[in-house]
Amino acid sequence: MRHAVIVVVALLLVAGCGAPARSVPSQAATASASGSSAAVEAARSDLGRLLRELEAIHPEPFHGIPRGQWVSELEALSDRLDQLSPEQAEVALMRLVALLSREGRDGHQFALPVDGAQGPVLLLRIYEFAEGVFVTDALAPYRDLVGAQVLAIGDHPMAEVLAALEPLVPRDGPATVPGFRPAFLLRTDVLRGLDLIGEGAASLTVRMPDGSEASPSVEPVAWEQWLAWGGDFGMLRLPWREGLDYLDVDEPFAFAYLPAARALYVRYSAVQRVDPGAVAAMAERAAADDVERVVVDLRQNPGGDNHNYPPLLDALAASPAAANGRLFVLTDRVTFSAAANFATELEGDLRARFVGEPMGGGLNFWDDVDWVELPDYPVPMQVGVSTRYWQMAEPDDPRLTIEPEIAVEARAADYFAGRDPALDAALSAGDS
């Protein structure tokens, strides 16, 4: 029951089925696709092999789109490769692969450049809040942009930018899109492939925290430089902010008693192994007479290995809160993969009550990807192909995510003020 977690930002740091192979761009692929007929034919051969590998590896590759429609899209891309820049070809392949999950349940199937072929990245961290897209972190000389709302990139309003990026994102359901879209938005090769920016610095229009507008020009940096600063999950997660304890992800598991609410708060930020002693201590505290409710926080948890959460599930099942309907689970768009499996079991077996955003992961979905490399594509690429269907809910459950009983949007005003209305809602909710 080993489960792969996708980490888009680190070029797929995979837990469960091994990291993708590292490749050096081939000589044919480093040139424009129109550079030579040999390069174009090699790239077309890669596309043909992708189709063969997809059908050989994935048990139901066309569960979300008719085979004929997808093959027609692949052939159309192959036909026009000689007319595309490398960045346009890269984006076209991302869109093609994402078509396989347009109906959901296959959010691990990414198409991304292989290690060594990534383009530069804007030296920012951003997040899609209810009010819009905001800069959540930045390095010098862009530190003054933290807290600013991004209104446009180049001449393109953010609504247009987000709409252009949406077809590139594979998904388990609609909630996956805002979770993963920032990892595409910061990549200058993607922005150029969509004709949103040109070479060099990206011109932004922002509304500063004081309400004024500015037009900063942001220079991109090498992928490795961004990763050294932002970290493996930096394009997905929110940066830590004072007052928001759930963003402290240095340790994957922690719990604390909140006396004012007579509640035990349990944070699980990655589906990693938890020391049995810590699980036992949590279970003992959850059974104490002064604990009226337990809140399990799975926000910003992108997954891990399914082997790791059963002890927590068993401990929570034994708690009085689970028996009396006062077990609450906090989720958001980053709750994905093995974390979504855990959430689904909490809902099904323990009748937990959900608060926050719909999780980005599904209830029943494909995963455990194998990697298909396309070394002669205009930008050398790798494509994740799912091998296993994880069914954690009833087989006929039509839902693509869990819609919280108490919905709480992620709002920039709350984040930058250090407020946590989702936790407040879970701590104050009455009996259902």
mmCIF file of N, CA, C and O in Angstrom, residues 15 18 46 62 68 79 82-83 109 115 149 157 166 195 201 213 249 270 279 286 299 306 311 343 355 361 375 405 418:
data_model
loop_
_atom_site.group_PDB
_atom_site.id
_atom_site.type_symbol
_atom_site.label_atom_id
_atom_site.label_comp_id
_atom_site.label_asym_id
_atom_site.label_seq_id
_atom_site.Cartn_x
_atom_site.Cartn_y
_atom_site.Cartn_z
ATOM 1 N N ALA A 15 7.908 9.900 -3.098
ATOM 2 C CA ALA A 15 8.009 8.960 -1.987
ATOM 3 C C ALA A 15 7.151 7.761 -2.323
ATOM 4 O O ALA A 15 5.952 7.863 -2.383
ATOM 5 N N GLY A 18 10.089 5.823 -6.154
ATOM 6 C CA GLY A 18 11.414 6.195 -6.628
ATOM 7 C C GLY A 18 11.403 7.485 -7.404
ATOM 8 O O GLY A 18 10.446 7.829 -8.060
ATOM 9 N N ASP A 46 9.375 10.393 -30.028
ATOM 10 C CA ASP A 46 9.110 10.412 -28.589
ATOM 11 C C ASP A 46 7.609 10.416 -28.310
ATOM 12 O O ASP A 46 7.127 9.727 -27.399
ATOM 13 N N PHE A 62 -7.503 5.964 -20.661
ATOM 14 C CA PHE A 62 -8.466 6.899 -21.245
ATOM 15 C C PHE A 62 -9.787 6.888 -20.484
ATOM 16 O O PHE A 62 -10.863 6.986 -21.075
ATOM 17 N N GLY A 68 -9.780 7.999 -29.038
ATOM 18 C CA GLY A 68 -9.658 8.632 -30.343
ATOM 19 C C GLY A 68 -9.444 10.123 -30.249
ATOM 20 O O GLY A 68 -8.667 10.700 -31.031
ATOM 21 N N ASP A 79 2.157 16.906 -35.665
ATOM 22 C CA ASP A 79 2.175 17.542 -36.989
ATOM 23 C C ASP A 79 2.726 18.961 -36.951
ATOM 24 O O ASP A 79 3.360 19.415 -37.913
ATOM 25 N N ASP A 82 7.185 21.294 -35.853
ATOM 26 C CA ASP A 82 8.176 22.103 -36.558
ATOM 27 C C ASP A 82 7.824 23.582 -36.575
ATOM 28 O O ASP A 82 8.645 24.413 -36.987
ATOM 29 N N GLN A 83 6.635 23.934 -36.073
ATOM 30 C CA GLN A 83 6.212 25.337 -36.042
ATOM 31 C C GLN A 83 6.303 25.933 -34.637
ATOM 32 O O GLN A 83 6.019 27.116 -34.462
ATOM 33 N N GLN A 109 -0.397 12.635 -12.758
ATOM 34 C CA GLN A 109 0.196 12.461 -14.088
ATOM 35 C C GLN A 109 0.666 13.804 -14.642
ATOM 36 O O GLN A 109 -0.006 14.426 -15.458
ATOM 37 N N ASP A 115 15.305 16.707 -15.063
ATOM 38 C CA ASP A 115 16.297 17.426 -14.279
ATOM 39 C C ASP A 115 17.413 17.902 -15.202
ATOM 40 O O ASP A 115 17.989 17.127 -15.960
ATOM 41 N N GLN A 149 -0.840 42.152 -4.127
ATOM 42 C CA GLN A 149 -1.687 41.364 -5.015
ATOM 43 C C GLN A 149 -1.193 41.523 -6.445
ATOM 44 O O GLN A 149 -0.965 42.642 -6.912
ATOM 45 N N PRO A 157 -4.159 40.451 -17.689
ATOM 46 C CA PRO A 157 -4.747 40.418 -16.337
ATOM 47 C C PRO A 157 -4.654 39.019 -15.738
ATOM 48 O O PRO A 157 -4.615 38.016 -16.460
ATOM 49 N N GLU A 166 -4.775 26.951 -16.500
ATOM 50 C CA GLU A 166 -5.677 25.892 -16.005
ATOM 51 C C GLU A 166 -5.607 24.604 -16.817
ATOM 52 O O GLU A 166 -5.555 23.509 -16.238
ATOM 53 N N ASP A 195 2.889 32.523 -24.410
ATOM 54 C CA ASP A 195 2.986 33.866 -24.995
ATOM 55 C C ASP A 195 2.500 34.950 -24.035
ATOM 56 O O ASP A 195 1.949 35.978 -24.455
ATOM 57 N N ALA A 201 13.324 39.567 -17.944
ATOM 58 C CA ALA A 201 12.514 39.872 -16.771
ATOM 59 C C ALA A 201 11.035 39.867 -17.114
ATOM 60 O O ALA A 201 10.630 40.140 -18.251
ATOM 61 N N GLU A 213 -0.530 51.143 -6.664
ATOM 62 C CA GLU A 213 -0.151 50.200 -7.711
ATOM 63 C C GLU A 213 1.290 50.435 -8.135
ATOM 64 O O GLU A 213 1.799 51.567 -8.090
ATOM 65 N N VAL A 249 5.918 23.324 9.577
ATOM 66 C CA VAL A 249 5.995 21.971 9.012
ATOM 67 C C VAL A 249 7.359 21.327 9.248
ATOM 68 O O VAL A 249 7.683 20.320 8.615
ATOM 69 N N ALA A 270 2.664 15.995 6.925
ATOM 70 C CA ALA A 270 3.190 15.110 5.884
ATOM 71 C C ALA A 270 2.931 13.684 6.348
ATOM 72 O O ALA A 270 3.061 13.386 7.541
ATOM 73 N N VAL A 279 2.354 8.731 19.160
ATOM 74 C CA VAL A 279 0.977 8.322 18.873
ATOM 75 C C VAL A 279 0.278 7.897 20.160
ATOM 76 O O VAL A 279 -0.881 8.265 20.422
ATOM 77 N N ALA A 286 -6.117 12.304 24.148
ATOM 78 C CA ALA A 286 -7.441 12.418 23.529
ATOM 79 C C ALA A 286 -8.519 11.759 24.373
ATOM 80 O O ALA A 286 -9.702 12.114 24.269
ATOM 81 N N ARG A 299 -4.212 20.350 6.676
ATOM 82 C CA ARG A 299 -3.929 21.414 5.719
ATOM 83 C C ARG A 299 -2.438 21.446 5.369
ATOM 84 O O ARG A 299 -1.593 21.144 6.195
ATOM 85 N N ASN A 306 1.269 5.752 2.431
ATOM 86 C CA ASN A 306 0.079 5.260 3.124
ATOM 87 C C ASN A 306 0.385 4.330 4.294
ATOM 88 O O ASN A 306 -0.444 4.172 5.189
ATOM 89 N N PRO A 311 -1.495 3.827 12.273
ATOM 90 C CA PRO A 311 -1.489 3.973 13.733
ATOM 91 C C PRO A 311 -2.247 5.202 14.218
ATOM 92 O O PRO A 311 -2.919 5.148 15.256
ATOM 93 N N ALA A 343 -7.672 11.286 4.916
ATOM 94 C CA ALA A 343 -8.893 12.059 5.129
ATOM 95 C C ALA A 343 -10.126 11.238 4.756
ATOM 96 O O ALA A 343 -11.147 11.264 5.456
ATOM 97 N N VAL A 355 -13.857 20.688 7.864
ATOM 98 C CA VAL A 355 -13.870 22.141 7.942
ATOM 99 C C VAL A 355 -12.755 22.671 7.045
ATOM 100 O O VAL A 355 -11.670 22.084 6.979
ATOM 101 N N GLY A 361 -6.755 16.494 -3.179
ATOM 102 C CA GLY A 361 -6.752 15.083 -3.521
ATOM 103 C C GLY A 361 -8.151 14.519 -3.616
ATOM 104 O O GLY A 361 -9.120 15.125 -3.153
ATOM 105 N N PRO A 375 13.497 12.112 -24.208
ATOM 106 C CA PRO A 375 14.781 12.829 -24.233
ATOM 107 C C PRO A 375 14.989 13.656 -25.488
ATOM 108 O O PRO A 375 15.819 14.572 -25.483
ATOM 109 N N GLU A 405 -18.173 20.268 5.611
ATOM 110 C CA GLU A 405 -19.446 20.640 6.245
ATOM 111 C C GLU A 405 -19.452 22.126 6.570
ATOM 112 O O GLU A 405 -20.468 22.818 6.420
ATOM 113 N N GLY A 418 -2.354 36.788 10.295
ATOM 114 C CA GLY A 418 -2.088 35.699 11.217
ATOM 115 C C GLY A 418 -3.345 35.136 11.858
ATOM 116 O O GLY A 418 -3.286 34.584 12.959
#
